[in-house]
Coordinates of C-alpha atoms in Angstrom, one line a residue:
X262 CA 0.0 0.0 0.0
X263 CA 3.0 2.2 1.0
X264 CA 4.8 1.7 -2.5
X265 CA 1.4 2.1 -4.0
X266 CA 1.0 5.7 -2.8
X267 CA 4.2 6.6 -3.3
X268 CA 4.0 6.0 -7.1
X269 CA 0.2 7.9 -7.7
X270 CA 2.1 11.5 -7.9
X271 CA 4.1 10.3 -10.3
X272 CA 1.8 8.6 -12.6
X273 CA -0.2 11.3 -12.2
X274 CA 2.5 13.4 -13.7
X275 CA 2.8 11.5 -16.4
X276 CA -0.3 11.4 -17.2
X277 CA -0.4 15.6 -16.9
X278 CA 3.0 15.3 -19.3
X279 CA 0.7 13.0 -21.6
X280 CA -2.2 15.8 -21.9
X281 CA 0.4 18.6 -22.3
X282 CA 1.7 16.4 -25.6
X283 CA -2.2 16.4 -27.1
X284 CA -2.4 19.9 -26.2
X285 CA 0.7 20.7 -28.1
X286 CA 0.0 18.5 -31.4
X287 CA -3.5 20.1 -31.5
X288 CA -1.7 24.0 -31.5
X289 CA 0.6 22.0 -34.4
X290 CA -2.5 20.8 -36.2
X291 CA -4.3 24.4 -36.6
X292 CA -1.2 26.3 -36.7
X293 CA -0.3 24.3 -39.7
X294 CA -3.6 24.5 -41.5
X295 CA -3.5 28.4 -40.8
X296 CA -0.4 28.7 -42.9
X297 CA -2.2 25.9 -45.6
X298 CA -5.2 28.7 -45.8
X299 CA -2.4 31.5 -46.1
X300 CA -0.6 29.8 -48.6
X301 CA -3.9 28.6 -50.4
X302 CA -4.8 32.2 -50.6
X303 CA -1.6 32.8 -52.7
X304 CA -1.9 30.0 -54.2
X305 CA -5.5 31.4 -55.9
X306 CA -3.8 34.7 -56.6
X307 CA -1.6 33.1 -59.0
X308 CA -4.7 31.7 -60.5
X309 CA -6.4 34.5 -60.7
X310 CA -3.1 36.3 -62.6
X311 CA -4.1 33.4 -65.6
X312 CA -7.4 34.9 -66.1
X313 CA -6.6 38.3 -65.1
X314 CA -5.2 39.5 -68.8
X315 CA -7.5 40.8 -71.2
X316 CA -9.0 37.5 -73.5
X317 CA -6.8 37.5 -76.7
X318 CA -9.4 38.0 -79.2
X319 CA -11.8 39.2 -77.2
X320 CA -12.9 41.6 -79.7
X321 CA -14.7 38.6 -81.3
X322 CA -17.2 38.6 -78.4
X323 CA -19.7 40.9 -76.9
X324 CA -18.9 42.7 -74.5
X325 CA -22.0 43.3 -72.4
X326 CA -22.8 40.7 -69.1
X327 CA -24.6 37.8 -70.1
X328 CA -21.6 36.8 -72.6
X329 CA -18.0 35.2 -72.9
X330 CA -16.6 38.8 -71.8
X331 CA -18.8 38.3 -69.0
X332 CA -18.0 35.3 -68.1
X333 CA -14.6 35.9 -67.5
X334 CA -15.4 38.7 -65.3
X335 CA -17.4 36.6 -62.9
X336 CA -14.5 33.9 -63.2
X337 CA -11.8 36.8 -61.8
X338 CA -14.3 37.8 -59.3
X339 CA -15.1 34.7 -57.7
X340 CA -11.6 33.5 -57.8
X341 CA -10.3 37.0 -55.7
X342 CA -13.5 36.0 -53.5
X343 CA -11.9 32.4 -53.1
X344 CA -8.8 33.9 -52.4
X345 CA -10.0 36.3 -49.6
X346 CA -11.9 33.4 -47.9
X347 CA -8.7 31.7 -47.4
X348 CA -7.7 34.7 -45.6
X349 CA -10.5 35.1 -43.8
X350 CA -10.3 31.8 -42.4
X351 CA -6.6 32.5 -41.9
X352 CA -7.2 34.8 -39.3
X353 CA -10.4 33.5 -37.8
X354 CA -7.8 30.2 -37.2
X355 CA -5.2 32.5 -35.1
X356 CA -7.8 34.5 -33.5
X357 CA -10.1 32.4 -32.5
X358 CA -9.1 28.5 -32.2
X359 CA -5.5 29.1 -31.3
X360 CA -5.7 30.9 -28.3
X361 CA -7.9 28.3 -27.0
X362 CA -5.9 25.8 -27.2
X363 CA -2.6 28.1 -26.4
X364 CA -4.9 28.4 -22.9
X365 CA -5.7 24.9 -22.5
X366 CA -1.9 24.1 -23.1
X367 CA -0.8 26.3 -20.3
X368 CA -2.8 25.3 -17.6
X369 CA -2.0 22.1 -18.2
X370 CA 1.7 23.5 -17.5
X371 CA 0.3 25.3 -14.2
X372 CA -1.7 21.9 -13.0
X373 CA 1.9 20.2 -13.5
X374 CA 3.2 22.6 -11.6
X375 CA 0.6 22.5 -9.2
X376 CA 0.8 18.7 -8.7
X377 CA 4.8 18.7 -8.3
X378 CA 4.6 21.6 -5.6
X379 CA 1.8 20.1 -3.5
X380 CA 1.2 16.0 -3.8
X381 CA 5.2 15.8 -4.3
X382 CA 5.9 17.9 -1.6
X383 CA 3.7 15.4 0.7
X384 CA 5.2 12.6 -0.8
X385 CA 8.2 13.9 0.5
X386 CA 7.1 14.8 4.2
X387 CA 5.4 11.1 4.2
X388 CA 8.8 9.3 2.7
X389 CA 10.8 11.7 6.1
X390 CA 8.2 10.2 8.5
X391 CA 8.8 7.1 7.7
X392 CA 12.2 7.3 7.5
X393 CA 12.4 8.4 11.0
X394 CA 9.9 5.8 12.2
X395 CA 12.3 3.4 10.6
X396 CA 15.3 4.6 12.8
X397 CA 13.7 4.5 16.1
X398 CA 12.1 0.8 15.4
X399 CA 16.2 0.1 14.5
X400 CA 17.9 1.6 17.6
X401 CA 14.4 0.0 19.8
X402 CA 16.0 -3.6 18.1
X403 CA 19.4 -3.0 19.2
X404 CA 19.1 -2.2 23.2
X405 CA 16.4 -4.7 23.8
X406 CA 19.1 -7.3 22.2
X407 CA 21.7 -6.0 24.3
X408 CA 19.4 -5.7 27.5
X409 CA 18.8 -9.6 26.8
X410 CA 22.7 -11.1 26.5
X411 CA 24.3 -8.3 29.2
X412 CA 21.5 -6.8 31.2
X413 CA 22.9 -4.4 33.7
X414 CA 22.0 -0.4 33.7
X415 CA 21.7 1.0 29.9
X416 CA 21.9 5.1 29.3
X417 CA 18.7 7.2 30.4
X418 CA 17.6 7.6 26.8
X419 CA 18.6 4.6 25.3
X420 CA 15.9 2.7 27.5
X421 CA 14.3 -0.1 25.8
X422 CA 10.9 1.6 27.4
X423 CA 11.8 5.6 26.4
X424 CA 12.6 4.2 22.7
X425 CA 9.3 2.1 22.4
X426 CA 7.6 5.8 23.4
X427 CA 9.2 7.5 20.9
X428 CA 8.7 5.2 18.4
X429 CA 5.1 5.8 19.2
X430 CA 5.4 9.0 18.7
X431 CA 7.4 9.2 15.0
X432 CA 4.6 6.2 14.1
X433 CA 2.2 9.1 15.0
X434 CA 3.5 11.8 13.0
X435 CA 3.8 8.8 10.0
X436 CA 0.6 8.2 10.2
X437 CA -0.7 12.3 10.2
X438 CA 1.7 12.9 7.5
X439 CA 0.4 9.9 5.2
X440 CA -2.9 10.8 5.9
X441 CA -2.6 14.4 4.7
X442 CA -0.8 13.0 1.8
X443 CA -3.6 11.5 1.3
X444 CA -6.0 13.5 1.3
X445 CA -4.0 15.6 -0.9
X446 CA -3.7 13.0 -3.2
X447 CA -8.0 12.1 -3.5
X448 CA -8.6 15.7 -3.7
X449 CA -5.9 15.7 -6.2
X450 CA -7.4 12.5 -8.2
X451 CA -10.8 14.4 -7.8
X452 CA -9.6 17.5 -9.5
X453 CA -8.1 15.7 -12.1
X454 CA -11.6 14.1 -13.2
X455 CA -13.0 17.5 -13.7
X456 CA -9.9 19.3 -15.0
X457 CA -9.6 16.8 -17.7
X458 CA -13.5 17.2 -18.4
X459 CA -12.1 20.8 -18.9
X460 CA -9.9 19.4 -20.9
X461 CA -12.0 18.0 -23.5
X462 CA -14.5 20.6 -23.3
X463 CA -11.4 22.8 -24.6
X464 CA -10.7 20.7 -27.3
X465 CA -14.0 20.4 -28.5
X466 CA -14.7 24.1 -28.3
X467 CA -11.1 24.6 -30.2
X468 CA -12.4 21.6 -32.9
X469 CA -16.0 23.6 -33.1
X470 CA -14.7 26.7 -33.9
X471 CA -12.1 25.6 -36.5
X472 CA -14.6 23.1 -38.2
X473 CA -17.0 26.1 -38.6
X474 CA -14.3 28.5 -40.0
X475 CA -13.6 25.9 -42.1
X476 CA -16.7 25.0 -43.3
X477 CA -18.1 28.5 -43.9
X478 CA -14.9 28.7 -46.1
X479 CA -15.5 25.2 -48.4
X480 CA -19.2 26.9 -48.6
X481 CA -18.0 30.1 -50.1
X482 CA -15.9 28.6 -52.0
X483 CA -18.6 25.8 -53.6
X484 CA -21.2 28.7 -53.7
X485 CA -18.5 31.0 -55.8
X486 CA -17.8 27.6 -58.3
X487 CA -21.3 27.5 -58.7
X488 CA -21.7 30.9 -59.6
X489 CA -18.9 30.5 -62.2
X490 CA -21.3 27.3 -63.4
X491 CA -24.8 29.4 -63.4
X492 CA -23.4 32.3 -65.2
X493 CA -21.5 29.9 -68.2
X494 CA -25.1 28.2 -68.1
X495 CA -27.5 31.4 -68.4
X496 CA -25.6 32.3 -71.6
X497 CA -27.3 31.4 -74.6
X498 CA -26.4 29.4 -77.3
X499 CA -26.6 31.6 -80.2
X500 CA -26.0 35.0 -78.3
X501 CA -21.8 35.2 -78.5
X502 CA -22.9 34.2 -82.9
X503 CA -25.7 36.8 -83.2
X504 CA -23.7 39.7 -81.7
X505 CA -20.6 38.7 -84.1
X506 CA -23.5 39.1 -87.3
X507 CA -24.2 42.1 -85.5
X508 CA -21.1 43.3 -85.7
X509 CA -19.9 42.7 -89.0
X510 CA -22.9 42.9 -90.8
X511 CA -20.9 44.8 -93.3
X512 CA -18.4 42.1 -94.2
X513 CA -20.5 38.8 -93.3
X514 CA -23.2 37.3 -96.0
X515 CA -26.3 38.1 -95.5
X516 CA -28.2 34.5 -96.0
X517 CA -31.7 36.6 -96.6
X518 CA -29.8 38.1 -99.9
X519 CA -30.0 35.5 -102.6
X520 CA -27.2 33.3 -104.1
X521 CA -25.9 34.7 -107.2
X522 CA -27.1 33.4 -110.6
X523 CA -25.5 33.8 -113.9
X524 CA -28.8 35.4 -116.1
X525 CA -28.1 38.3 -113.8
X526 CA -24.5 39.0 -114.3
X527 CA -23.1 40.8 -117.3
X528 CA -19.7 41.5 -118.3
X529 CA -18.0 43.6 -121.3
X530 CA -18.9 42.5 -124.7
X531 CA -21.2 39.7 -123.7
X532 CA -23.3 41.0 -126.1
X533 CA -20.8 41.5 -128.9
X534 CA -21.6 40.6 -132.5
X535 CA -18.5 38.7 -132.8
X536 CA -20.1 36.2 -129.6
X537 CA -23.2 35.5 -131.3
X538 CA -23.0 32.3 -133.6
X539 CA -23.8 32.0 -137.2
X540 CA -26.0 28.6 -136.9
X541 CA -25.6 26.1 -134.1
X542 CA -27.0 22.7 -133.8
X543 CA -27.1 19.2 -133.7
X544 CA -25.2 17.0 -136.7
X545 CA -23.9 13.5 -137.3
X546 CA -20.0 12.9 -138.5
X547 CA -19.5 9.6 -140.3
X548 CA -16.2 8.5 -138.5
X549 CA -13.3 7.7 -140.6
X550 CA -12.3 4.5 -138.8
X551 CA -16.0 2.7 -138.3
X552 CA -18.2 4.6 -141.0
X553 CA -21.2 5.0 -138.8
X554 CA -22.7 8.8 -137.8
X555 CA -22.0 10.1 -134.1
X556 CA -23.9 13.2 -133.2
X557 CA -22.2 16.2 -132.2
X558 CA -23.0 20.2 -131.4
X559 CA -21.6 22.0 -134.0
X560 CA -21.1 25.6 -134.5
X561 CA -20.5 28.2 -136.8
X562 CA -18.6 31.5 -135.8
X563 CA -18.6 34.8 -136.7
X564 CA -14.8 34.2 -136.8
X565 CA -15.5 31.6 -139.6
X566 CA -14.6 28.5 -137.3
X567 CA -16.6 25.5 -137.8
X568 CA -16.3 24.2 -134.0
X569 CA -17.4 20.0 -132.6
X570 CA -18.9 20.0 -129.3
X571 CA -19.9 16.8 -127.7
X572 CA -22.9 18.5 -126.1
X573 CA -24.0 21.9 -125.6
X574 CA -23.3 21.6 -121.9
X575 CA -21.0 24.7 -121.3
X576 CA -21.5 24.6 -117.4
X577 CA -20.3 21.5 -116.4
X578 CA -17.3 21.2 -118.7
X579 CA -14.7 23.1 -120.0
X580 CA -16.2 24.0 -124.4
X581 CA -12.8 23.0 -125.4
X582 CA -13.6 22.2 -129.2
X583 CA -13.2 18.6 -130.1
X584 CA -13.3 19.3 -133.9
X585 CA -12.3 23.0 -135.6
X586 CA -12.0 23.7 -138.9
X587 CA -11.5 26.9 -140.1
X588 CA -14.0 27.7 -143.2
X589 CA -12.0 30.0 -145.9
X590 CA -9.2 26.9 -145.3
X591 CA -12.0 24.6 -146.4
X592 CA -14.0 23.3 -149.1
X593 CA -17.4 22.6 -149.2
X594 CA -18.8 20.0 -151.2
X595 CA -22.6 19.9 -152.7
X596 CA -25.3 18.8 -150.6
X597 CA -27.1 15.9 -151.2
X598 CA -30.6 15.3 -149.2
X599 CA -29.3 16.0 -145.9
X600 CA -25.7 15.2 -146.4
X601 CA -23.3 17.0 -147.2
X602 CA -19.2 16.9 -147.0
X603 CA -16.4 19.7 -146.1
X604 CA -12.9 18.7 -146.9
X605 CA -10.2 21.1 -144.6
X606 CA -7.6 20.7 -141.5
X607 CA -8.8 20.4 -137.8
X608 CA -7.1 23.4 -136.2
X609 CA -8.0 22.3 -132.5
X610 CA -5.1 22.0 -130.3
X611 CA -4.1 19.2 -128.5
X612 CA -6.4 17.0 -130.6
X613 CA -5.2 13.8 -132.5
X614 CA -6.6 15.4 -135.9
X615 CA -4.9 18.3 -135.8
X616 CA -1.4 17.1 -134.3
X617 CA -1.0 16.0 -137.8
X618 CA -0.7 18.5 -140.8
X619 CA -3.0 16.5 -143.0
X620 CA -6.3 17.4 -144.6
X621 CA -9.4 15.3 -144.2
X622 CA -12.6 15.0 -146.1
X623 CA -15.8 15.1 -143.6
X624 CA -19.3 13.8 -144.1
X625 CA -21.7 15.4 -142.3
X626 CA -25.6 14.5 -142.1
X627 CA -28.2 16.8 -140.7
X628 CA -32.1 16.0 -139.5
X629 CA -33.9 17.7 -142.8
X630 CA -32.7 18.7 -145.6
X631 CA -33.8 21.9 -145.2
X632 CA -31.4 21.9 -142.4
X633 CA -28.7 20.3 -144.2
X634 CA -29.4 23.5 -147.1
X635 CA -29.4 26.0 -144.1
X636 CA -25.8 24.6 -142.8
X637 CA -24.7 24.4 -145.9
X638 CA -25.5 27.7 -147.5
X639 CA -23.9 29.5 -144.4
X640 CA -20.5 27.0 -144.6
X641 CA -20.1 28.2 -148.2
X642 CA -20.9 31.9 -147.2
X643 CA -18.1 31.8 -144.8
X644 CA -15.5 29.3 -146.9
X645 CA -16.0 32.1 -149.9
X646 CA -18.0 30.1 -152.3
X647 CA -20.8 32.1 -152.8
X648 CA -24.2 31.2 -154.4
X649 CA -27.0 33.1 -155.5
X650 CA -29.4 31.9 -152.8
X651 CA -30.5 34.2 -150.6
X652 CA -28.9 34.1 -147.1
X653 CA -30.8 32.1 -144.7
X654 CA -33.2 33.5 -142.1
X655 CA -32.6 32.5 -137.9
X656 CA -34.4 30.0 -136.1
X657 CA -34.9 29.6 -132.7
X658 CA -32.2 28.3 -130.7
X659 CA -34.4 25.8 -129.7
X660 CA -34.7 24.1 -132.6
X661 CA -31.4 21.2 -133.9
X662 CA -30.3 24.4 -136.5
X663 CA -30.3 27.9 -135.4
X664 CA -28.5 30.3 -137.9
X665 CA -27.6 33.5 -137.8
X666 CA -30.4 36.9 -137.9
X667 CA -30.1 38.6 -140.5
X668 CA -29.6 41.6 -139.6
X669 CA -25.5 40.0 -138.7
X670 CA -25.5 39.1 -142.5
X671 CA -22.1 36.9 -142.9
X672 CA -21.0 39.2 -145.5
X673 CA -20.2 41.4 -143.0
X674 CA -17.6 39.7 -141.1
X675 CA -13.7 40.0 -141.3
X676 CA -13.0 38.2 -145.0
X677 CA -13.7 39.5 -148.5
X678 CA -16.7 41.8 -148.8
X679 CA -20.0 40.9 -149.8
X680 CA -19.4 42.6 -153.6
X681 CA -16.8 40.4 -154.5
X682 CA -17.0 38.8 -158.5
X683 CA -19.3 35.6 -158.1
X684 CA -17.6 33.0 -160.0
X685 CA -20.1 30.7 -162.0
X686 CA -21.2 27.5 -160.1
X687 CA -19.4 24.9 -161.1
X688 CA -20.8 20.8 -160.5
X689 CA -20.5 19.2 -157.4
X690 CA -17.5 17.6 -156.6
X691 CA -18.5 14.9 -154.7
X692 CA -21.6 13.4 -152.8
X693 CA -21.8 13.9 -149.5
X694 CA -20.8 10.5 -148.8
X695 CA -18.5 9.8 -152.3
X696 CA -14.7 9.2 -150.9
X697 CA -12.1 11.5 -150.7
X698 CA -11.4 12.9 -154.5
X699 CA -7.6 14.3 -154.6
X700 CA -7.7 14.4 -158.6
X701 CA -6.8 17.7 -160.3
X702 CA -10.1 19.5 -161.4
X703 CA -12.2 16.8 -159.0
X704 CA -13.9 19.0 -156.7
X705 CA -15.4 22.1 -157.3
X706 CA -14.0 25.5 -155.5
X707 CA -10.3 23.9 -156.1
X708 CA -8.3 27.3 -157.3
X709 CA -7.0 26.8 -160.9
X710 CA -4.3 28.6 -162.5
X711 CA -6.3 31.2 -163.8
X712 CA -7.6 32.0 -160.8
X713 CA -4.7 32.0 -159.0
X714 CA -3.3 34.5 -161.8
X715 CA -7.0 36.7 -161.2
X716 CA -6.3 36.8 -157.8
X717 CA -9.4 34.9 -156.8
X718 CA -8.2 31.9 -155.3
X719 CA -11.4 30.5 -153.0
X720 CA -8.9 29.3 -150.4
X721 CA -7.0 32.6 -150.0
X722 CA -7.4 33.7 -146.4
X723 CA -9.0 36.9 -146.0
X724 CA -7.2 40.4 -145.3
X725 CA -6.4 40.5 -141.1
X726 CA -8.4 43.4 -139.5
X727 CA -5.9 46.3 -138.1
X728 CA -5.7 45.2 -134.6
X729 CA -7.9 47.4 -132.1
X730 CA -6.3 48.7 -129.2
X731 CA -7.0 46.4 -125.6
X732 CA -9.9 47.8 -123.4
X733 CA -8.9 48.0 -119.7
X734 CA -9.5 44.3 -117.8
X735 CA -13.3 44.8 -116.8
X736 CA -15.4 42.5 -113.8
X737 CA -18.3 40.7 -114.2
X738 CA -20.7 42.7 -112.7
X739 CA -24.3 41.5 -111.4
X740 CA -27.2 43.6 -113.6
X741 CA -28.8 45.9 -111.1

């Protein structure tokens, strides 16, 4: 019992020394997480310095709230709010959980203190007692040995009976002095029950105060992220698009304006007398290889060309000519029915027929032969072998042949004048689909030496125009 209570004081120490360790890693714990907000508050100020230049480009977007522009104002504002919350609960940390605990921690110190300088104290006075107790109940063991082997007259005050009284009397003061100590010791077990109730009542109180702070901090901050959410949200899809139209009305398309179409665009000379063909239609070639008639659009210019089209479809592909022959080169043969042949050079470039410097003899076959007399008046017209029908009148393009108005007579045109010497028809040279006749005299419009000599060789090419000067480049223009 005696060892017992000797070791309460100092277990109760250590169990003092134990509290003052929670105290101090709870002042660790919140001092830490003040400098985390503090440094968390820096931490958003960088973040905010990402957003906090003006948008490149932001000319592209509106400018009023309820936009992109606006959008990243709320996101800076929110973000300096986030940072200043972790500020605020910065200091509400070291001014209101802190010193709590910086409290708690000292009187823990003080009831330390407290314990070493009374319970230890009586410790001490009891361990004294007993150590004098101890002495007299030693020195009472010696003389009543001594007074049973020798007997005879001991000292005064070392009598057997005078030691056993003051043993008594030590035993007394052992006794008062454990007692106290005693008492000191329950009232000292008692305090400790309540004054680590205070303890915990501390720690909670410290715990309340820095969960709040901390709490009122993750609020502002969710509430602040879902502002940044509501106002991406609230902006409409098409608003950041209808202020850009807005904005550059001037330079953007209007779709309400209608697409361009080619019957209202004009450009210089489209309307020229040189662009308006002679006759155009459908024919049929005899091929030289296979001797059967393919169809073709053919043409006859102004310019005298007698141009081969596969189609009259000048949208979808390039009108590169596959066939042209140019007429005052040529000569035309009689015209039978509705055939009727032309005998000249294809001058189309980058064709087979004309990458050789040879002159072929062409059948061609029309759908009437009042067609096939219509094409064939106006080829010799333009080849120089004139007749003395009268020129042909236009049709409508829509029919196969559509010739010329006659108001753009062919005589006309760049080539010898309408009042040249009309030579006396001759007989045809061949039928339209007779071969090839290369015989001297064969074919009729072949230049003879007298003619040559007269100067009226059919085949001559006519006198060039003096070149006109060039016009300045001019745009196709829509017609108003």
């Amino acid at each position: 019992m005696r060892a017992l209570r000797g070791l309460i004081p100092g277990l109760l120490l250590e169990r003092l020394q134990a509290w003052k360790h929670v105290c101090a890693y709870l002042e660790a714990y919140v001092s830490a997480t003040e400098k985390a907000q503090r440094a968390h508050s820096k931490e958003y100020e960088k973040v905010l310095k990402s957003v906090s230049e003006p948008l490149k480009g932001g000319s592209q977007f509106d400018q009023s709230l309820g936009g992109i522009a606006g959008l990243f104002e709320n996101i800076r504002y929110n973000t300096q709010g986030i940072a200043n919350s972790y500020l605020e609960t910065e200091k509400g940390i070291k001014g209101s959980v802190l010193p709590i605990l910086e409290r708690l921690h000292t009187e823990v110190k003080n009831k330390n203190k407290e314990l070493t300088s009374g319970a230890a104290k009586g410790a001490k006075a009891v361990e004294k007692a007993r150590n004098n107790t101890q002495k007299q109940i030693e020195l009472l063991g010696q003389h009543t040995a001594s007074f049973d082997s020798v007997g005879g007259r001991p000292d005064s005050s070392n009598d057997p009976y005078i030691i056993q009284r003051s043993i008594y009397y030590r035993l007394n003061k052992q006794v008062l002095e454990e007692n106290a100590n005693r008492q000191d010791i329950l009232a000292v077990q008692s305090n400790f029950q309540h004054f680590e109730l205070h303890i915990i009542s501390a720690i909670q109180q410290a715990l309340n105060a820095f969960a709040q702070l901390a709490s009122a901090q993750a609020e502002r901050s969710n509430a602040m992220y879902k502002d940044m959410l509501g106002t991406a949200q609230r902006i409409p899809g098409d608003f950041e698009w209808k202020g850009f139209i807005a904005r550059n009305n001037n330079v953007l398309i209007d779709p309400n304006v209608p697409a361009r179409s080619m019957s209202n665009i004009s450009f210089p000379n489209q309307n020229h007398r040189a662009t308006k063909p002679l006759i155009e239609g459908t024919l049929e070639r005899k091929g030289r290889l296979l001797k059967s008639y393919n169809a073709g659009y053919y043409i006859i210019t102004p310019s005298k060309f007698l141009h081969e089209f596969k189609d009259n479809d000048y949208i979808r592909h390039e009108p590169s000519p596959e066939l042209s022959l140019y007429l005052p080169d040529c000569i035309v043969g009689a015209v039978v029915d509705t055939k009727f042949n032309v005998k000249g050079k294809d001058m189309s470039k980058g064709k087979v027929t004309g990458a050789f410097s040879t002159t072929h003899e062409m059948a061609f076959k029309a759908h009437s032969s009042e067609d096939a007399r219509k094409w064939h008046e106006i080829l010799k017209q333009c080849s120089g072998q004139f007749t003395n029908e009268t020129p042909v009148s236009p049709v409508s393009t829509g029919s196969p042949v559509s010739p010329v108005s006659p108001t753009s007579p062919v005589s006309g045109l760049n080539g010898p004048p309408a009042a040249v010497e009309e030579r006396q028809p001759s007989p045809p040279a061949y039928a339209a689909e007779s071969p090839s006749s290369d015989a001297p005299g064969a074919a009729t419009g072949v230049a003879t030496e007298s003619d040559i000599v007269a100067g009226n060789d059919p085949k001559a090419p006519a006198p060039a125009p003096a070149p006109a000067p060039a016009p300045a480049p001019v745009l196709a223009t829509d017609k108003e």
